GROMACS .gro file of C-alpha atoms in nm:
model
  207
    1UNK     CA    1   0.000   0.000   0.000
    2UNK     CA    2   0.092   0.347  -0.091
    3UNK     CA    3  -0.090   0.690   0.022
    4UNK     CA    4   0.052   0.966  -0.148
    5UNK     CA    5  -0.079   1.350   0.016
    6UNK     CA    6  -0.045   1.618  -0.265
    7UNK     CA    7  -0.067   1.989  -0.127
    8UNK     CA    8  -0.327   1.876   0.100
    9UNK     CA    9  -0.508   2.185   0.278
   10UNK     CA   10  -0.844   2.141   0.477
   11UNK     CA   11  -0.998   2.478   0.582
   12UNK     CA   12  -1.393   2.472   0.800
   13UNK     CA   13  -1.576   2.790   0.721
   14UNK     CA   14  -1.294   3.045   0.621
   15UNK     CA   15  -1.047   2.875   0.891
   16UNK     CA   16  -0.778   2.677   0.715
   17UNK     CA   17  -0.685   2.434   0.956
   18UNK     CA   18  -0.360   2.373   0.737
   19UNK     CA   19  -0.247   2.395   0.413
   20UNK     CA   20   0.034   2.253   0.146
   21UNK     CA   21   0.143   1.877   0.296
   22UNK     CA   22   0.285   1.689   0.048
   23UNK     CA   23   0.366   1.318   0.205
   24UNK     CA   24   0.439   0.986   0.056
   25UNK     CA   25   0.383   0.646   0.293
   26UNK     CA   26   0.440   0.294   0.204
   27UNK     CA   27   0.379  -0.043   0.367
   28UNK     CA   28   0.572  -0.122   0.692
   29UNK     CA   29   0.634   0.243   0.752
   30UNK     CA   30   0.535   0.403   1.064
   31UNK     CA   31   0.493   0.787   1.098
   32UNK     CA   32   0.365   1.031   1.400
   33UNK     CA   33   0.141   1.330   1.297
   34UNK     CA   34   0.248   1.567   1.629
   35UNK     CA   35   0.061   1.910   1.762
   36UNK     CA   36  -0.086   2.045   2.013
   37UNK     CA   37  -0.492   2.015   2.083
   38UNK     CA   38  -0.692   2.173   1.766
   39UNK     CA   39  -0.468   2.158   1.550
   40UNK     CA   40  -0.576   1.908   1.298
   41UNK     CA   41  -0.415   1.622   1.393
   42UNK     CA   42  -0.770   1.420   1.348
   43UNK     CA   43  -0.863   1.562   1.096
   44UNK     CA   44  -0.543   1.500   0.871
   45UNK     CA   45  -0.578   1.120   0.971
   46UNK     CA   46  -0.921   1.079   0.880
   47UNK     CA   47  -0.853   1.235   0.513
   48UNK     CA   48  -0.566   0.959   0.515
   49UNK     CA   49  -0.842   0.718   0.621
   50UNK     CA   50  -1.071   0.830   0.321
   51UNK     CA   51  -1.320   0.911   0.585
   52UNK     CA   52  -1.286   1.343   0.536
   53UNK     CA   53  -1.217   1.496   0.216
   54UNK     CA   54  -0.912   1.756   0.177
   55UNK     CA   55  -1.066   2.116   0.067
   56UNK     CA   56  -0.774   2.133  -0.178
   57UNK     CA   57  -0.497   1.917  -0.289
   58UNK     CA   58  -0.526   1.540  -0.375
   59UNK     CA   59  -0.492   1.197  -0.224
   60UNK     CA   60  -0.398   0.887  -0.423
   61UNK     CA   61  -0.392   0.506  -0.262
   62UNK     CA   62  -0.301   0.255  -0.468
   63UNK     CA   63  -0.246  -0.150  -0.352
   64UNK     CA   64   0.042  -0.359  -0.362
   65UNK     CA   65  -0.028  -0.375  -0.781
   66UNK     CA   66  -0.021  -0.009  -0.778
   67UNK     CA   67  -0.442  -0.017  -0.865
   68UNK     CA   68  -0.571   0.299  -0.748
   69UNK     CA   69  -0.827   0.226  -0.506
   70UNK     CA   70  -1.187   0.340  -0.501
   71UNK     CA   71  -1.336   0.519  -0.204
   72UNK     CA   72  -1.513   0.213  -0.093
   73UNK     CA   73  -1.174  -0.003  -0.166
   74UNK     CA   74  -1.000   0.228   0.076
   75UNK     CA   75  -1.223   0.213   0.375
   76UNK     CA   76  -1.204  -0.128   0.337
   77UNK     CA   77  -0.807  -0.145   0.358
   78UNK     CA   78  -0.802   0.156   0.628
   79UNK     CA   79  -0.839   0.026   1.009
   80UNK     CA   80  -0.909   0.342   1.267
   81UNK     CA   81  -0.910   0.382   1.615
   82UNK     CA   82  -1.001   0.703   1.769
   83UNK     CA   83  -1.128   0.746   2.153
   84UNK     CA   84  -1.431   0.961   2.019
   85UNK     CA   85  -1.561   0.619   1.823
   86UNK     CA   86  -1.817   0.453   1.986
   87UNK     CA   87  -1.896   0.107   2.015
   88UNK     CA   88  -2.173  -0.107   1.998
   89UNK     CA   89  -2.239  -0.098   2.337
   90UNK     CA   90  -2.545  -0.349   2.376
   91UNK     CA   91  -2.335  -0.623   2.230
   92UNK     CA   92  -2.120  -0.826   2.486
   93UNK     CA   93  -1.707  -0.867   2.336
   94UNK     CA   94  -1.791  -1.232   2.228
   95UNK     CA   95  -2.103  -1.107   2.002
   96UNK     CA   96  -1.868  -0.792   1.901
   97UNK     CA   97  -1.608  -0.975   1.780
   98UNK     CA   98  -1.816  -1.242   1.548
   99UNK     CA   99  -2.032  -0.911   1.405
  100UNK     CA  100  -1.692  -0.725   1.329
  101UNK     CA  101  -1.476  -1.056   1.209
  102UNK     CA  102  -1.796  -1.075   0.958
  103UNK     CA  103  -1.702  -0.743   0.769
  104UNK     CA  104  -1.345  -0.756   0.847
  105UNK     CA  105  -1.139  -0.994   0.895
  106UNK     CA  106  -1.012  -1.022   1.272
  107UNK     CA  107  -0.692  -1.248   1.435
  108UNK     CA  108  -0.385  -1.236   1.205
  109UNK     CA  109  -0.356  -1.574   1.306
  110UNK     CA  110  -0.474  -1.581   1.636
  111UNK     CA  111  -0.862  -1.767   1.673
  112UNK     CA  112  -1.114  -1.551   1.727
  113UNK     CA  113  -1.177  -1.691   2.093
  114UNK     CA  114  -0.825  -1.657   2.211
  115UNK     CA  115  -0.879  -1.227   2.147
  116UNK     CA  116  -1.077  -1.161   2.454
  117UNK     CA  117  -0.725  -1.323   2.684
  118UNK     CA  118  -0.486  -1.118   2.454
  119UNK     CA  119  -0.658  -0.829   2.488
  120UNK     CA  120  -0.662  -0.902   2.899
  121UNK     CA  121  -1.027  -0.869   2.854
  122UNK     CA  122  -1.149  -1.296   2.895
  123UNK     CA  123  -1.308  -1.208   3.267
  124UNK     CA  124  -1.527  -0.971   3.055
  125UNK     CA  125  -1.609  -1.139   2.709
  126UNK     CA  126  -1.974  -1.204   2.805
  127UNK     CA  127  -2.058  -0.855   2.986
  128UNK     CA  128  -2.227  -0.593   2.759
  129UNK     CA  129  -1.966  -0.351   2.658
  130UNK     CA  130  -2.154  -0.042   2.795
  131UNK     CA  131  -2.052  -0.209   3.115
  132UNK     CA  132  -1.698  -0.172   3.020
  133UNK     CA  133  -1.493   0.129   3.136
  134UNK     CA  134  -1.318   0.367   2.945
  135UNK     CA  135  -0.997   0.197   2.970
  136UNK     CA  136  -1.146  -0.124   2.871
  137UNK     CA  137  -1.368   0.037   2.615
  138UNK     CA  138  -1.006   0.169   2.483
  139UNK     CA  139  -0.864  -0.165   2.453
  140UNK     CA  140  -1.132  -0.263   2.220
  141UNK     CA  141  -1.148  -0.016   2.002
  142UNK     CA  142  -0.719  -0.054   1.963
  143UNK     CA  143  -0.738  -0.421   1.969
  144UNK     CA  144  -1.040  -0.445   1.715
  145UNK     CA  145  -0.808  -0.199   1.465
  146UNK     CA  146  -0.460  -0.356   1.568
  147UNK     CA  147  -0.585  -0.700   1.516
  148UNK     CA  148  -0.784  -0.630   1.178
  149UNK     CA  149  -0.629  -0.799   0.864
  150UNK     CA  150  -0.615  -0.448   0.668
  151UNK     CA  151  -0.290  -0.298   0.548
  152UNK     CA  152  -0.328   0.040   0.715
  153UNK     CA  153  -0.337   0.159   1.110
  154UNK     CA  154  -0.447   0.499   1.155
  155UNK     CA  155  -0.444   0.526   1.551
  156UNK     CA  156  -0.570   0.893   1.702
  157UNK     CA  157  -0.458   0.951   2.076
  158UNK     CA  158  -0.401   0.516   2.145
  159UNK     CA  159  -0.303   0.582   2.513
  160UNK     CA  160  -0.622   0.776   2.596
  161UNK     CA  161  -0.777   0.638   2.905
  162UNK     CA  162  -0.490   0.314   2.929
  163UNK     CA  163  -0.292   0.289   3.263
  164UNK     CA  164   0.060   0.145   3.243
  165UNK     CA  165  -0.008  -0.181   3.208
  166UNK     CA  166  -0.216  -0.129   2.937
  167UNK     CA  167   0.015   0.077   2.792
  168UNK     CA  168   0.274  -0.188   2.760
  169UNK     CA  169  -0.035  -0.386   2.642
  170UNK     CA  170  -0.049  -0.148   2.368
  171UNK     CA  171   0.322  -0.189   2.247
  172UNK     CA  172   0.326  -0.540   2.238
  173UNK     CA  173   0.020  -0.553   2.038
  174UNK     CA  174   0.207  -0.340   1.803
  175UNK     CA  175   0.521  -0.539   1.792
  176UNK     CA  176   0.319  -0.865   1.727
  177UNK     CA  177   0.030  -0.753   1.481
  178UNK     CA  178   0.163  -0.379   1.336
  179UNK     CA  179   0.459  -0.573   1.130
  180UNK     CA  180   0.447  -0.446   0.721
  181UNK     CA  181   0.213  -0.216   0.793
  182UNK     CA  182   0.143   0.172   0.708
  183UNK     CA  183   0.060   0.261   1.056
  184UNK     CA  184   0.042   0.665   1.159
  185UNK     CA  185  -0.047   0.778   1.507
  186UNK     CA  186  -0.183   1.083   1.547
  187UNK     CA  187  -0.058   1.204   1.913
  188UNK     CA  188   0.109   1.493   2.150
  189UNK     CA  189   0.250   1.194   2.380
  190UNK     CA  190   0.604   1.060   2.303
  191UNK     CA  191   0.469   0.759   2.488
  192UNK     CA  192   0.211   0.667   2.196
  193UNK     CA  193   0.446   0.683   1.916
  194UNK     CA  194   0.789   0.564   2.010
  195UNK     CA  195   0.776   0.304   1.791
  196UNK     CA  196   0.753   0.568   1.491
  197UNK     CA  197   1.038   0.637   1.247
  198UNK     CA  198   0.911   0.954   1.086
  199UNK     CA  199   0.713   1.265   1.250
  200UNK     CA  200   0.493   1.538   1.098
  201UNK     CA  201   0.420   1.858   1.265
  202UNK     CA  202   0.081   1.990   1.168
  203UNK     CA  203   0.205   2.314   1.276
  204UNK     CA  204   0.466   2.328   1.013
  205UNK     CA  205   0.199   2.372   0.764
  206UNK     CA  206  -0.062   2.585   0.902
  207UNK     CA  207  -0.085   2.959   0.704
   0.00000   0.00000   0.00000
């Protein structure tokens, strides 16, 4: 996978949030989008996801044949975990997990019963996830997107609501299941993206 960023500006209203960030990623490389609060982190990872659309500039994925893909074909390849995403909350993990691994594939190997132990979550499985708490509710969302057979991570703030246990949770799930994969963190924590060999200020690029 390739996603190519050509001038990309976004601007809400007559605000431009930033402007001109030109930005080539491939397959197994990891890269930190860094800035403070507001200023666009999200929203640059969600026009990477295919899920916003730049206000100028242009985006180009293509796959491993170098096929440009299709809106649909991207969302489809893009896995996204953000701490303002909700969950299904009436479903327990178990029931989760089979509705999700239906649409997208879910284990990179591991069997779809063994998730709920590696994601330290097995006491809980069969409790309704709006019984969960936010740190629990947190591992799901990064385990469901971690764990996903799709060639792209985009992970917004991982570390939101995680003590530090979870957090080492977090980089071991990484190590294991983030191998050959475009993964970008959008964060203002050296904590969430130490793993990351290339950063991107958002600042440098607003006008």
């Amino acid at each position: 996978m390739v996603i190519s960023l050509d001038r990309i500006g976004k601007r809400f209203r007559n605000q431009w949030i930033f402007r001109q960030i030109k930005l080539e990623l491939h397959s197994g490389q990891t890269i930190a989008i860094l800035g403070p609060n507001g200023s666009g982190k999200s929203t640059l990872l969600q026009i990477m996801g295919g899920l916003l659309h730049p206000t100028e500039g242009t985006i180009k994925i293509v796959d491993d044949q170098l096929n440009s893909l299709s809106e649909e074909d991207v969302v489809s390849k893009v896995s996204f975990a953000a701490p303002y995403l909700e969950l299904p909350e009436e479903l327990s993990l178990r029931e989760l997990l089979i509705h999700h691994h239906r649409f997208r594939p879910l284990g990179c190997g591991v069997p779809l019963r063994e998730l709920p132990t590696l994601w330290h979550l097995a006491h809980a499985a069969d409790r309704p996830i709006k019984q969960y708490s936010s740190g629990m509710k947190q591992r799901v969302k990064l385990g469901l997107t971690i764990c996903s057979e799709s060639p792209v991570l985009l992970l917004d703030e991982p570390l939101t609501n995680l003590d530090n246990e979870s957090k080492e949770w977090y980089y071991k799930l990484i190590t294991e299941f983030g191998q050959d994969k475009l993964i970008a963190v959008a964060s203002n924590r050296s904590d969430e993206y130490s793993f990351c060999e290339k950063t991107l200020n958002i600042q440098d690029f607003i006008p």
